Coordinates of C-alpha atoms in Angstrom, one line a residue:
K29 CA 10.4 -10.7 -32.1
G30 CA 14.1 -11.3 -31.5
E31 CA 14.6 -12.8 -35.0
D32 CA 12.9 -9.8 -36.6
A33 CA 15.1 -7.4 -34.7
A34 CA 18.3 -9.3 -35.6
A35 CA 17.3 -9.2 -39.3
G36 CA 16.6 -5.5 -39.2
S37 CA 13.0 -5.8 -40.1
F38 CA 10.2 -5.0 -37.7
A39 CA 6.5 -5.7 -37.4
T40 CA 3.9 -3.0 -37.2
Y41 CA 1.9 -2.3 -34.1
P42 CA -1.0 -4.8 -33.8
T43 CA -4.4 -3.5 -34.8
P44 CA -6.6 -3.3 -31.6
S45 CA -9.8 -5.3 -31.5
L46 CA -13.0 -3.3 -32.0
E47 CA -15.8 -3.2 -29.5
P48 CA -18.6 -5.4 -30.7
T49 CA -21.4 -3.1 -29.6
P50 CA -21.8 0.7 -29.0
C51 CA -21.1 1.9 -25.5
P52 CA -24.1 2.8 -23.3
N53 CA -22.1 5.8 -22.1
G54 CA -21.2 6.9 -25.6
E55 CA -22.3 10.5 -25.2
L56 CA -19.9 10.9 -22.3
R57 CA -16.9 9.5 -24.2
N58 CA -16.1 12.7 -25.9
G59 CA -12.6 14.0 -26.8
F60 CA -9.8 11.8 -25.5
S61 CA -12.2 9.4 -23.8
A62 CA -13.4 8.1 -27.2
L63 CA -10.0 6.4 -27.7
L64 CA -10.3 4.3 -24.5
P65 CA -11.1 0.6 -24.5
D66 CA -13.8 -1.3 -22.4
C67 CA -16.3 1.6 -22.8
R68 CA -14.1 3.6 -20.4
A69 CA -14.4 7.4 -20.0
Y70 CA -12.2 9.9 -18.2
E71 CA -13.3 11.4 -14.9
L72 CA -11.5 14.2 -13.0
V73 CA -11.0 12.9 -9.4
T74 CA -9.1 15.7 -7.7
P75 CA -10.5 19.3 -7.7
P76 CA -10.0 21.4 -10.8
D77 CA -8.0 23.9 -8.7
T78 CA -5.4 22.4 -6.3
N79 CA -3.6 25.6 -5.4
A80 CA -0.7 24.5 -7.6
R81 CA 0.0 21.5 -5.4
A82 CA 0.2 18.0 -6.8
P83 CA -1.5 15.2 -4.9
V84 CA 0.7 12.7 -3.0
G85 CA -0.2 9.2 -1.9
T86 CA -1.3 8.3 1.7
G87 CA 0.6 6.6 4.4
H88 CA 3.2 9.2 5.4
D89 CA 3.4 7.8 8.9
G90 CA 2.0 4.4 8.1
Y91 CA 3.6 1.1 9.1
F92 CA 1.3 -1.1 7.0
T93 CA 0.5 -1.6 3.4
N94 CA -1.8 1.2 2.1
R95 CA -4.3 0.8 -0.7
Q96 CA -4.7 4.1 -2.7
V97 CA -8.4 3.4 -3.6
S98 CA -11.3 1.7 -2.0
P99 CA -12.2 -1.8 -3.4
L100 CA -15.1 -0.5 -5.6
G101 CA -13.1 2.4 -6.9
E102 CA -15.2 5.2 -5.4
E103 CA -13.0 6.6 -2.6
V104 CA -9.5 7.9 -3.3
P105 CA -7.3 9.3 -0.5
F106 CA -4.4 11.7 -1.1
R107 CA -2.3 14.3 0.6
V108 CA -1.3 17.9 -0.3
E109 CA 2.0 18.9 1.2
G110 CA 2.9 22.4 2.4
G111 CA -0.4 24.0 1.7
S112 CA -4.2 23.5 1.5
L113 CA -6.7 23.1 -1.3
P114 CA -8.8 26.2 -2.0
G115 CA -12.0 26.3 0.1
S116 CA -10.8 23.6 2.5
S117 CA -10.2 23.8 6.2
G118 CA -6.8 22.2 5.9
I119 CA -4.0 23.5 8.1
G120 CA -1.2 23.5 5.5
S121 CA 0.9 20.9 7.3
I122 CA 4.4 20.5 5.8
Q123 CA 4.0 16.7 6.0
G124 CA 0.8 16.9 4.1
D125 CA -2.9 17.5 4.8
P126 CA -5.1 14.4 4.2
Y127 CA -8.1 14.5 1.8
L128 CA -10.6 12.0 0.5
A129 CA -12.1 12.2 -3.0
S130 CA -15.5 10.5 -3.3
R131 CA -17.5 9.6 -6.3
G132 CA -21.2 10.6 -6.4
P133 CA -24.0 10.8 -8.9
G134 CA -22.9 14.1 -10.2
G135 CA -19.1 13.6 -10.1
W136 CA -16.2 13.6 -7.7
S137 CA -16.1 15.7 -4.6
T138 CA -13.2 16.2 -2.1
A139 CA -13.3 16.5 1.7
Y140 CA -10.5 17.4 4.1
I141 CA -10.2 14.6 6.6
G142 CA -7.7 16.0 9.1
P143 CA -8.0 18.0 12.4
A144 CA -8.9 21.6 12.4
A145 CA -6.4 24.4 12.9
A146 CA -7.8 25.1 16.3
E147 CA -6.9 21.6 17.4
T148 CA -3.3 21.4 16.2
T149 CA -0.9 23.5 14.2
A150 CA 0.7 20.5 12.5
L151 CA -0.1 16.8 11.9
T152 CA 1.3 13.7 10.4
A153 CA -1.2 11.8 8.4
G154 CA -1.0 8.0 8.8
G155 CA -2.3 5.0 7.1
T156 CA -5.9 4.3 6.0
S157 CA -8.2 1.3 6.0
P158 CA -8.8 -0.3 2.6
D159 CA -12.3 1.1 2.5
Q160 CA -10.8 4.5 3.3
G161 CA -13.3 5.2 6.1
Y162 CA -10.7 5.0 9.0
S163 CA -7.2 6.6 9.3
F164 CA -4.4 7.2 11.8
W165 CA -3.0 10.7 12.4
I166 CA -0.6 12.2 14.9
S167 CA -1.0 15.7 16.3
G168 CA 1.9 18.2 16.4
P169 CA 3.1 19.2 19.8
I170 CA 1.1 22.5 19.9
G171 CA -2.7 22.7 20.3
P172 CA -5.3 20.9 22.4
A173 CA -5.0 17.7 20.4
A174 CA -1.5 17.3 21.8
I175 CA -2.5 16.1 25.3
E176 CA 0.0 17.3 27.9
G177 CA 2.1 18.8 25.1
V178 CA 3.0 15.3 23.8
K179 CA 2.5 14.3 20.1
T180 CA -0.6 12.3 20.4
S181 CA -1.8 9.4 18.2
Y182 CA -5.4 9.3 17.0
L183 CA -7.8 7.1 15.1
R184 CA -10.3 8.9 12.8
Y185 CA -13.7 7.4 12.3
P186 CA -16.0 7.6 9.2
D187 CA -18.3 10.2 10.8
G188 CA -15.3 12.6 11.1
H189 CA -14.6 12.4 14.8
S190 CA -11.3 11.2 16.2
E191 CA -10.3 9.4 19.4
I192 CA -7.0 8.8 21.1
L193 CA -5.6 5.5 19.7
G194 CA -3.9 4.2 22.8
R195 CA -6.7 4.3 25.3
G196 CA -7.4 1.3 27.6
S197 CA -9.4 0.3 30.6
I198 CA -6.5 1.0 33.1
G199 CA -4.3 3.5 31.2
T200 CA -3.7 5.6 28.1
D201 CA -0.5 5.7 26.1
L202 CA -0.6 8.9 24.1
E203 CA 2.2 7.9 21.8
A204 CA 0.9 4.5 20.7
S205 CA 1.9 3.7 17.1
G206 CA -0.8 2.5 14.7
M207 CA 0.3 -0.6 12.7
L208 CA -2.8 -1.7 10.8
I209 CA -6.4 -0.9 10.1
S210 CA -8.3 -3.7 8.3
E211 CA -11.4 -3.3 6.1
G212 CA -14.1 -1.6 8.1
A213 CA -11.7 -1.4 11.1
A214 CA -12.6 -5.0 12.1
H215 CA -9.1 -5.0 13.5
T216 CA -7.1 -1.9 14.5
L217 CA -3.6 -2.9 15.6
F218 CA -1.2 -0.7 17.5
V219 CA 1.9 -1.0 19.7
T220 CA 3.2 0.7 22.8
G221 CA 6.8 1.4 23.7
S222 CA 8.1 2.3 20.2
V223 CA 8.0 5.9 21.2
G224 CA 8.5 6.9 24.9
S225 CA 7.9 4.5 27.8
A226 CA 5.1 2.0 27.3
V227 CA 2.0 2.3 29.5
Q228 CA 0.0 -0.8 30.4
L229 CA -3.5 -0.4 28.9
E230 CA -5.2 -3.7 30.0
P231 CA -4.7 -6.0 33.0
E232 CA -3.5 -8.9 30.7
A233 CA -0.8 -6.8 29.1
A234 CA 2.8 -6.5 30.1
P235 CA 3.5 -4.0 32.9
D236 CA 4.4 -0.4 32.5
G237 CA 7.7 0.1 30.6
T238 CA 7.4 -3.1 28.5
G239 CA 6.0 -2.7 24.9
A240 CA 2.9 -4.6 24.0
I241 CA 0.6 -5.1 21.0
Y242 CA -3.2 -4.4 21.1
D243 CA -6.2 -4.8 18.8
R244 CA -9.1 -2.4 19.0
T245 CA -12.2 -4.2 17.7
P246 CA -15.5 -2.8 16.5
G247 CA -17.4 -1.2 19.4
G248 CA -14.2 0.0 21.0
A249 CA -13.2 -3.1 23.0
L250 CA -9.4 -3.3 23.4
L251 CA -7.8 -6.8 23.3
V252 CA -4.2 -7.7 24.1
V253 CA -2.5 -9.5 21.2
S254 CA 1.0 -10.1 22.7
L255 CA 0.0 -13.0 24.9
L256 CA 2.0 -16.3 25.2
P257 CA 0.5 -19.7 24.3
G258 CA -2.2 -20.5 26.8
G259 CA -2.9 -16.8 27.5
G260 CA 0.2 -16.2 29.5
R261 CA 1.0 -12.6 30.3
L262 CA 4.4 -11.2 29.4
K263 CA 6.6 -10.1 32.2
A264 CA 8.6 -6.9 32.7
N265 CA 11.3 -6.5 30.0
E266 CA 9.7 -9.3 27.9
K267 CA 8.9 -6.8 25.1
A268 CA 6.7 -8.0 22.2
V269 CA 8.1 -6.8 18.9
Y270 CA 5.5 -6.6 16.2
Q271 CA 6.6 -8.5 13.0
G272 CA 3.5 -8.1 10.7
A273 CA 0.0 -9.2 10.2
S274 CA -2.4 -10.5 7.5
L275 CA -4.0 -7.5 5.8
D276 CA -7.4 -8.5 7.3
G277 CA -5.9 -8.3 10.8
R278 CA -6.9 -11.8 11.8
G279 CA -3.3 -13.1 12.2
V280 CA -0.6 -11.2 14.0
A281 CA 3.1 -12.2 14.2
F282 CA 5.4 -11.0 17.0
M283 CA 8.7 -11.8 18.5
V284 CA 9.6 -12.1 22.2
G285 CA 13.4 -12.4 22.4
T286 CA 14.4 -14.8 19.7
K287 CA 11.0 -16.7 19.6
L288 CA 8.4 -16.1 16.8
Y289 CA 4.7 -16.3 17.7
L290 CA 1.4 -16.1 15.8
R291 CA -1.7 -14.7 17.5
Y292 CA -4.8 -16.0 15.6
E293 CA -8.3 -14.4 15.8
D294 CA -7.5 -12.7 19.1
S295 CA -8.1 -16.1 20.8
E296 CA -5.0 -18.3 20.6
T297 CA -1.2 -17.9 20.4
F298 CA 1.1 -20.4 18.7
E299 CA 4.9 -20.6 19.1
I300 CA 6.4 -20.9 15.6
G301 CA 10.1 -21.3 16.3
N302 CA 13.2 -20.1 18.0
G303 CA 15.7 -18.1 15.9
V304 CA 13.5 -18.2 12.8
Q305 CA 12.8 -15.4 10.3
F306 CA 9.3 -14.1 9.7
A307 CA 8.2 -14.3 6.0
G308 CA 4.5 -13.3 6.1
V309 CA 1.0 -14.1 7.3
A310 CA -1.7 -15.2 4.7
E311 CA -5.2 -13.7 4.6
G312 CA -7.4 -15.4 7.2
G313 CA -4.6 -15.2 9.7
S314 CA -4.1 -19.0 10.2
R315 CA -1.1 -19.5 8.0
I316 CA 2.3 -18.0 8.7
F317 CA 5.5 -18.4 6.6
Y318 CA 9.0 -18.4 8.1
Q319 CA 12.5 -19.3 7.2
E320 CA 14.7 -21.6 9.3
G321 CA 18.3 -21.9 8.1
G322 CA 17.2 -20.2 4.9
R323 CA 14.6 -22.9 4.1
L324 CA 11.0 -21.7 3.7
W325 CA 8.2 -23.2 5.8
R326 CA 4.6 -22.7 6.4
F327 CA 2.7 -23.3 9.7
D328 CA -1.1 -23.7 9.6
A329 CA -2.8 -23.0 12.9
L330 CA -6.0 -24.7 11.9
S331 CA -4.3 -28.1 11.1
D332 CA -1.3 -27.6 13.4
E333 CA 0.8 -28.8 10.4
R334 CA 4.2 -27.5 9.1
T335 CA 4.8 -27.7 5.4
P336 CA 8.3 -27.3 3.8
F337 CA 8.0 -25.0 0.7
S338 CA 11.7 -25.3 -0.4
T339 CA 14.4 -27.9 -0.2
G340 CA 17.2 -25.5 0.7
A341 CA 18.0 -21.9 1.4
V342 CA 16.0 -19.5 -0.8
T343 CA 15.1 -15.8 -1.2
P344 CA 11.3 -15.3 -0.9
V345 CA 9.8 -13.2 -3.7
N346 CA 6.0 -13.3 -3.1
I347 CA 3.5 -15.3 -1.1
S348 CA -0.1 -15.7 -2.3
A349 CA -2.9 -14.2 -0.2
D350 CA -4.4 -17.6 0.5
G351 CA -1.1 -19.1 1.7
S352 CA -1.1 -21.9 -0.8
S353 CA 1.8 -20.7 -3.0
A354 CA 5.1 -19.0 -2.7
Y355 CA 7.6 -17.7 -5.3
F356 CA 11.3 -17.6 -4.4
V357 CA 14.7 -17.4 -6.0
S358 CA 17.4 -20.0 -5.5
T359 CA 20.8 -20.5 -7.2
A360 CA 20.4 -24.3 -7.0
V361 CA 18.6 -26.4 -9.5
L362 CA 15.5 -27.5 -7.6
T363 CA 13.7 -29.2 -10.5
T364 CA 14.6 -30.4 -14.0
Q365 CA 11.2 -29.4 -15.3
R366 CA 11.3 -26.8 -18.1
N367 CA 9.3 -23.6 -18.0
P368 CA 6.6 -22.7 -20.5
N369 CA 9.2 -21.2 -22.8
N370 CA 11.3 -24.5 -22.7
A371 CA 14.0 -23.1 -20.5
K372 CA 15.6 -25.0 -17.6
A373 CA 17.1 -23.8 -14.3
K374 CA 20.9 -23.5 -14.2
S375 CA 23.2 -23.9 -11.2
G376 CA 24.6 -20.6 -9.9
Q377 CA 22.0 -18.5 -11.6
Q378 CA 19.1 -16.5 -10.2
N379 CA 16.4 -19.1 -10.7
L380 CA 12.8 -18.1 -10.0
Y381 CA 10.5 -20.9 -8.8
L382 CA 6.9 -21.4 -7.8
S383 CA 6.1 -23.7 -4.9
R384 CA 2.5 -24.8 -4.5
E385 CA 2.0 -26.7 -1.3
G386 CA 5.7 -27.7 -1.6
A387 CA 5.5 -28.8 -5.3
I388 CA 8.1 -26.8 -7.2
S389 CA 7.9 -25.4 -10.8
F390 CA 10.6 -23.4 -12.6
V391 CA 9.6 -19.9 -13.8
G392 CA 12.7 -18.4 -15.4
I393 CA 16.2 -17.1 -14.8
L394 CA 16.4 -13.5 -13.5
T395 CA 19.2 -11.0 -13.5
A396 CA 21.1 -10.1 -10.3
R397 CA 19.6 -6.6 -10.5
D398 CA 16.1 -8.0 -10.7
V399 CA 16.6 -9.7 -7.3
E400 CA 18.8 -7.2 -5.5
G401 CA 17.0 -4.0 -6.3
E402 CA 18.7 -0.6 -6.2
P403 CA 19.3 2.0 -3.4
G404 CA 16.4 4.4 -2.7
E405 CA 16.6 7.4 -0.5
V406 CA 16.6 5.4 2.7
E407 CA 16.2 1.8 1.7
M408 CA 16.6 -0.7 -1.2
I409 CA 13.7 -0.6 -3.6
D410 CA 12.5 -2.4 -6.8
G411 CA 14.0 -5.8 -6.0
L412 CA 12.2 -9.2 -6.3
G413 CA 14.4 -10.4 -3.4
L414 CA 13.2 -7.7 -1.0
W415 CA 10.1 -9.5 0.2
T416 CA 11.2 -10.2 3.8
E417 CA 12.6 -6.6 4.1
A418 CA 9.3 -5.3 2.7
I419 CA 7.0 -7.0 5.2
G420 CA 9.3 -6.5 8.3
P421 CA 10.7 -6.4 10.8
S422 CA 12.1 -2.9 10.8
L423 CA 9.4 -1.0 8.8
P424 CA 6.4 -3.4 8.0
G425 CA 4.1 -3.2 5.1
R426 CA 6.5 -1.6 2.5
L427 CA 5.2 -3.7 -0.4
G428 CA 5.9 -0.7 -2.7
V429 CA 9.5 -1.9 -2.9
D430 CA 8.4 -5.3 -4.3
P431 CA 8.0 -5.4 -8.1
S432 CA 5.7 -8.4 -8.2
R433 CA 2.0 -9.2 -7.8
T434 CA 0.1 -12.5 -7.5
T435 CA -3.5 -13.6 -7.8
P436 CA -4.9 -14.7 -4.4
D437 CA -4.2 -18.4 -5.2
G438 CA -0.7 -17.6 -6.6
G439 CA -1.6 -19.1 -10.0
V440 CA -0.6 -16.0 -11.9
L441 CA 2.5 -13.8 -11.2
L442 CA 3.0 -10.3 -12.6
F443 CA 6.6 -9.1 -12.2
E444 CA 9.4 -6.9 -13.5
S445 CA 12.6 -8.4 -15.0
R446 CA 15.5 -7.3 -17.2
A447 CA 16.2 -10.9 -18.4
P448 CA 15.3 -12.0 -21.9
L449 CA 12.6 -14.5 -20.6
E450 CA 10.7 -14.6 -23.9
G451 CA 13.5 -14.2 -26.4
Y452 CA 13.3 -10.4 -26.6
D453 CA 16.4 -8.6 -25.3
P454 CA 15.3 -5.7 -23.1
E455 CA 18.8 -4.1 -23.2
G456 CA 19.0 -3.9 -19.4
H457 CA 15.6 -2.2 -19.1
A458 CA 12.8 -3.7 -16.9
E459 CA 9.9 -5.3 -18.7
I460 CA 6.6 -6.6 -17.3
Y461 CA 6.1 -10.4 -17.4
R462 CA 3.0 -12.4 -16.7
Y463 CA 3.5 -16.0 -15.7
V464 CA 0.6 -18.5 -15.6
A465 CA 1.6 -21.5 -13.5
D466 CA 3.0 -24.3 -15.8
Q467 CA 1.3 -22.8 -18.8
Q468 CA 2.6 -19.4 -20.0
L469 CA 5.4 -16.9 -19.5
R470 CA 4.8 -13.8 -21.6
C471 CA 6.2 -10.3 -21.8
L472 CA 3.4 -7.7 -21.7
S473 CA 5.5 -4.6 -22.1
C474 CA 8.1 -5.6 -24.7
N475 CA 8.0 -3.5 -27.8
P476 CA 5.5 -5.3 -30.1
T477 CA 7.3 -4.1 -33.2
G478 CA 10.5 -6.0 -32.2
A479 CA 12.5 -2.7 -32.2
A480 CA 15.3 -2.5 -29.7
A481 CA 14.3 -1.4 -26.2
G482 CA 14.7 2.3 -25.6
G483 CA 13.1 2.3 -22.2
G484 CA 11.5 0.2 -19.6
A485 CA 8.3 -0.6 -17.7
S486 CA 7.3 -0.7 -14.0
L487 CA 4.3 -1.6 -11.8
Q488 CA 4.5 1.7 -9.8
S489 CA 6.7 4.6 -9.0
I490 CA 7.9 5.9 -5.6
K491 CA 8.9 9.4 -6.9
R492 CA 7.6 11.7 -9.6
G493 CA 10.9 12.9 -11.0
S494 CA 12.5 14.5 -8.0
A495 CA 9.1 15.1 -6.3
A496 CA 7.2 12.8 -3.8
L497 CA 4.6 10.5 -5.2
F498 CA 4.1 7.5 -2.9
T499 CA 5.7 6.1 0.3
T500 CA 7.0 2.6 0.1
Q501 CA 3.9 1.5 2.0
A502 CA 1.7 2.3 -1.0
W503 CA 0.6 -0.8 -2.9
L504 CA -1.2 -0.9 -6.3
A505 CA -3.5 -3.8 -7.4
N506 CA -1.9 -4.1 -10.8
L507 CA -3.3 -7.6 -11.3
R508 CA -7.0 -8.5 -11.2
A509 CA -7.9 -11.4 -8.9
D510 CA -8.4 -13.8 -11.8
G511 CA -5.2 -12.7 -13.5
R512 CA -7.0 -11.7 -16.7
R513 CA -6.3 -7.9 -16.5
A514 CA -3.0 -6.3 -15.7
F515 CA -1.9 -2.6 -15.5
F516 CA 1.5 -1.0 -15.6
Q517 CA 3.4 2.0 -16.9
S518 CA 6.0 2.2 -19.7
T519 CA 8.3 4.8 -21.1
E520 CA 8.2 3.1 -24.5
P521 CA 5.3 3.5 -27.0
L522 CA 3.5 0.2 -27.1
V523 CA 0.6 1.2 -29.4
A524 CA 0.7 3.4 -32.5
A525 CA -1.4 6.1 -30.8
D526 CA 1.3 6.7 -28.1
T527 CA 3.3 9.5 -29.7
D528 CA 4.5 11.7 -26.8
G529 CA 7.7 9.7 -26.1
L530 CA 7.0 9.9 -22.3
Q531 CA 5.9 7.4 -19.6
D532 CA 2.2 6.3 -20.0
V533 CA -0.2 3.9 -18.3
Y534 CA -1.2 0.7 -20.1
E535 CA -3.8 -2.0 -19.7
W536 CA -3.4 -5.6 -20.8
E537 CA -6.4 -7.9 -20.9
E538 CA -7.0 -11.4 -22.0
D539 CA -9.1 -12.5 -24.9
G540 CA -12.8 -12.3 -23.9
V541 CA -12.3 -9.7 -21.2
G542 CA -13.7 -6.1 -21.8
S543 CA -13.0 -5.0 -25.4
C544 CA -10.5 -7.8 -26.3
T545 CA -11.4 -10.3 -28.9
T546 CA -7.8 -11.1 -30.0
P547 CA -6.2 -14.5 -29.1
G548 CA -3.2 -13.9 -26.9
G549 CA -4.7 -10.7 -25.4
C550 CA -4.8 -7.0 -26.1
L551 CA -2.8 -4.0 -25.0
Y552 CA -4.4 -0.6 -24.6
L553 CA -3.2 2.9 -23.7
I554 CA -5.0 4.3 -20.7
S555 CA -3.4 7.7 -20.1
S556 CA -3.1 10.6 -22.5
A557 CA -1.5 9.9 -25.9
H558 CA -0.1 13.4 -26.2
S559 CA 1.0 14.5 -22.7
L560 CA 3.8 17.0 -22.1
R561 CA 5.0 15.2 -18.9
N562 CA 5.3 11.7 -17.6
E563 CA 2.1 10.1 -16.4
Y564 CA 1.9 7.7 -13.4
L565 CA -0.3 4.9 -12.4
W566 CA -2.1 5.9 -9.2
A567 CA -4.4 3.0 -8.3
V568 CA -6.6 0.2 -9.6
S569 CA -9.9 -0.9 -8.2
E570 CA -10.4 -4.6 -7.4
S571 CA -12.3 -5.3 -10.6
G572 CA -9.9 -3.3 -12.8
E573 CA -12.8 -1.2 -14.0
D574 CA -11.3 1.9 -12.5
V575 CA -7.7 2.8 -13.5
F576 CA -6.4 6.0 -11.8
F577 CA -3.4 7.9 -13.0
L578 CA -1.7 11.2 -12.4
S579 CA -1.5 13.6 -15.3
S580 CA -0.6 17.2 -15.9
D581 CA -2.6 17.3 -19.1
L582 CA -5.9 19.1 -19.3
I583 CA -7.7 15.9 -20.3
L584 CA -11.1 17.3 -19.5
P585 CA -12.2 20.9 -19.9
R586 CA -13.1 21.4 -16.2
D587 CA -9.4 20.9 -15.2
A588 CA -8.2 24.4 -14.4
D589 CA -4.4 24.2 -14.6
E590 CA -1.4 22.0 -15.5
T591 CA -0.7 21.0 -11.9
P592 CA -0.9 17.2 -11.9
S593 CA -4.4 15.8 -11.2
I594 CA -5.7 12.4 -10.6
Y595 CA -7.9 11.0 -13.3
D596 CA -10.0 7.8 -13.4
A597 CA -10.5 5.8 -16.7
R598 CA -13.7 4.1 -15.6
V599 CA -15.7 1.4 -17.4
G600 CA -19.1 2.9 -18.1
G601 CA -18.0 6.1 -16.5
G602 CA -18.0 9.8 -17.4
F603 CA -19.9 12.9 -16.3
P604 CA -21.4 15.7 -18.4
E605 CA -19.0 18.7 -18.5
P606 CA -20.5 21.8 -16.7
A607 CA -21.8 24.5 -19.0
E608 CA -19.3 27.3 -19.6
A609 CA -21.4 29.8 -17.6
E610 CA -21.4 27.4 -14.6
C611 CA -17.6 27.1 -14.7
Q612 CA -16.2 30.6 -14.3
G613 CA -14.2 32.1 -11.4
E614 CA -15.1 30.6 -8.1
G615 CA -17.4 28.1 -9.8
C616 CA -14.3 26.3 -11.1
R617 CA -12.1 26.6 -8.0
S618 CA -12.9 23.4 -6.2
Q619 CA -15.1 20.4 -5.7
L620 CA -14.7 20.4 -2.0
T621 CA -17.3 19.3 0.5
P622 CA -16.9 19.8 4.3
A623 CA -15.8 16.9 6.4
P624 CA -18.6 15.9 8.8
G625 CA -18.2 16.5 12.5
L626 CA -14.5 17.4 12.1
S627 CA -14.5 20.8 13.7
V628 CA -14.6 19.3 17.2
P629 CA -13.2 15.8 17.3
R630 CA -14.1 13.9 20.4
T631 CA -10.7 14.3 22.2
P632 CA -11.0 12.9 25.7
V633 CA -10.5 15.4 28.4
Q634 CA -8.0 14.5 31.1
G635 CA -9.8 13.2 34.2
R636 CA -13.1 12.6 32.4
G637 CA -13.3 8.9 31.8
D638 CA -9.9 8.0 30.3
N639 CA -7.8 7.5 33.4
F640 CA -4.5 9.0 32.0
R641 CA -1.4 7.6 33.5
H642 CA 1.1 9.3 31.1
R643 CA 4.0 11.3 32.6
R644 CA 1.9 13.5 34.9
C645 CA 3.5 16.0 37.2
A646 CA 3.1 15.1 40.9
K647 CA 0.6 17.2 42.9
T648 CA 2.6 18.6 45.8
K649 CA 3.0 21.9 47.6
G650 CA 5.7 24.5 48.4
K651 CA 8.9 25.8 46.7
K652 CA 10.2 22.3 46.3
A653 CA 7.0 21.2 44.5
R654 CA 7.1 24.2 42.2
R655 CA 10.7 23.4 41.2
A656 CA 9.7 19.8 40.6
K657 CA 6.7 21.0 38.4
R658 CA 9.0 23.1 36.3
R659 CA 11.4 20.2 35.8
C660 CA 8.4 18.0 34.8
A661 CA 7.0 20.6 32.4
K662 CA 10.5 21.1 30.8
H663 CA 10.7 17.3 30.4
H664 CA 7.3 17.3 28.6
R665 CA 8.4 20.1 26.2
H666 CA 11.6 18.2 25.4
R667 CA 9.6 15.0 24.7
S668 CA 7.0 16.7 22.6
G669 CA 9.7 18.3 20.4
S670 CA 11.2 15.0 19.5
K671 CA 10.4 13.4 16.2
H672 CA 7.7 10.7 16.3
Q673 CA 8.9 7.4 15.1
G674 CA 6.9 4.3 14.2
A675 CA 7.2 0.9 15.7
H676 CA 10.1 -1.2 14.7
K677 CA 9.3 -4.9 14.3

């Protein structure tokens, strides 16, 4: 590629491989769908009429990583800010009403999954469980959902009812902050004391006024997470500061003072170290990574072993879900081994390495910009060196700032870089690279014609122009678990059919996967080839058979206006378009279905089984008592008007 560009001659776009057999959903692959690979067909996910409001990602008040689609690709959450969808019971909250789009036999339908207007005049929608059945939300200060006039935190259940999050056997903390909901709510983690004064919820927890960490398990049982080794209870002022958790909720890291602890399976606590920095908990919860003096270590609770993953101070980039592999950057030469493109690490450069159980391989030399990122609105974003900032301690779960993805075993890394890692000069633009451990380092987004780079590529966007798109807690599964499918967005045309000159969504797949029969893999355009505005990758299901993107194009006839809509390019998908007579006026306005049981969520009534101990006014008599009550009520109004903040790890 580089030699062709230097000589002034360029290759043509590669001819895509043809599908060997007709698609079983061929009759549904009409119009633009006929151009898709893998027997995909377009499906409209959001309602045809969205009241001129574009969907926004979930997790507005979330403090953990949020998936934007369920694992099977059949549930897609989104928010609508400053208004409601036509026909819904949304309250028009400025911070966004939460909705859930679900795929059924006849197409996609949408349900409002927030509280009713009779319950609160405003809400802050929080994070969701990976299966999208559970979610956090916080009531505004006005309405019966705001107990005692205080902004109150709730957990919403799949049947549509909600319950106060911070309820325990000996007390209730109305302002508890939700930190994680695992798949099926097997673990629901929350903290007390990040907003207001902490209330003790269980006998084993720290006393009133000292923040604690809890886990609500299926069936409603509340367990204390912030316990010392041997089950010791924390004392007053020994506040447990949440650091992070495995996404399955089985392992939770917290600090008490300068000591780092790991709570495993709600049964045992391990002291990790004093003065060390948290670097992540692997799935399964038994393996925790930390840095001591800049050196990366792993502690395994099952074997009680500590494994060094680096030989000196490093900057973590990514840690595999199984805890066997870690990618990091070091300016030192840690191995003389060459990478798959025959390059060697250089002293003083931003050398990217892979450590597998402590055995180090060289990946490539990055640019300083690749590692450092760039300033966002409130934080640094888009930097490979932001891993420890992304997972904690201040705002946990912000993996949206990290431009890398790994397979569960760490054997494949997908990442953004502006360095010429494969000979092609990206001219300062970010490109998408796929690294296969000790075997291959390839650019997936570099212009296949060899022409000079006129734009770049990315794994996801935080903003849609100047408008909101995702919070930094949003995380997209750009890489399939086996590493053989990858998804990204690019402002450059990477196939001949892409002629709009705008950002589009692409799929890369390995030879033998889907439609691809070309050695070295195939690159396909997923979004519209002729859009009038940029299109954005929204989500990818675990299999990669559902690729969701945001488009303002009228890709399907049922889409009613040019307000951005979510589309799914689904393998074997597609639905018959409704007859014209069936899609006129109100018949085209929405695909909304009512949320079950949401009109009266089960909000506990004070004094009826929940034993509230949260800033009650004393029951006394006389003028002195009335003055005291007025002061207490004034204090409540002041507290309820303050802005809710999440836990800081």
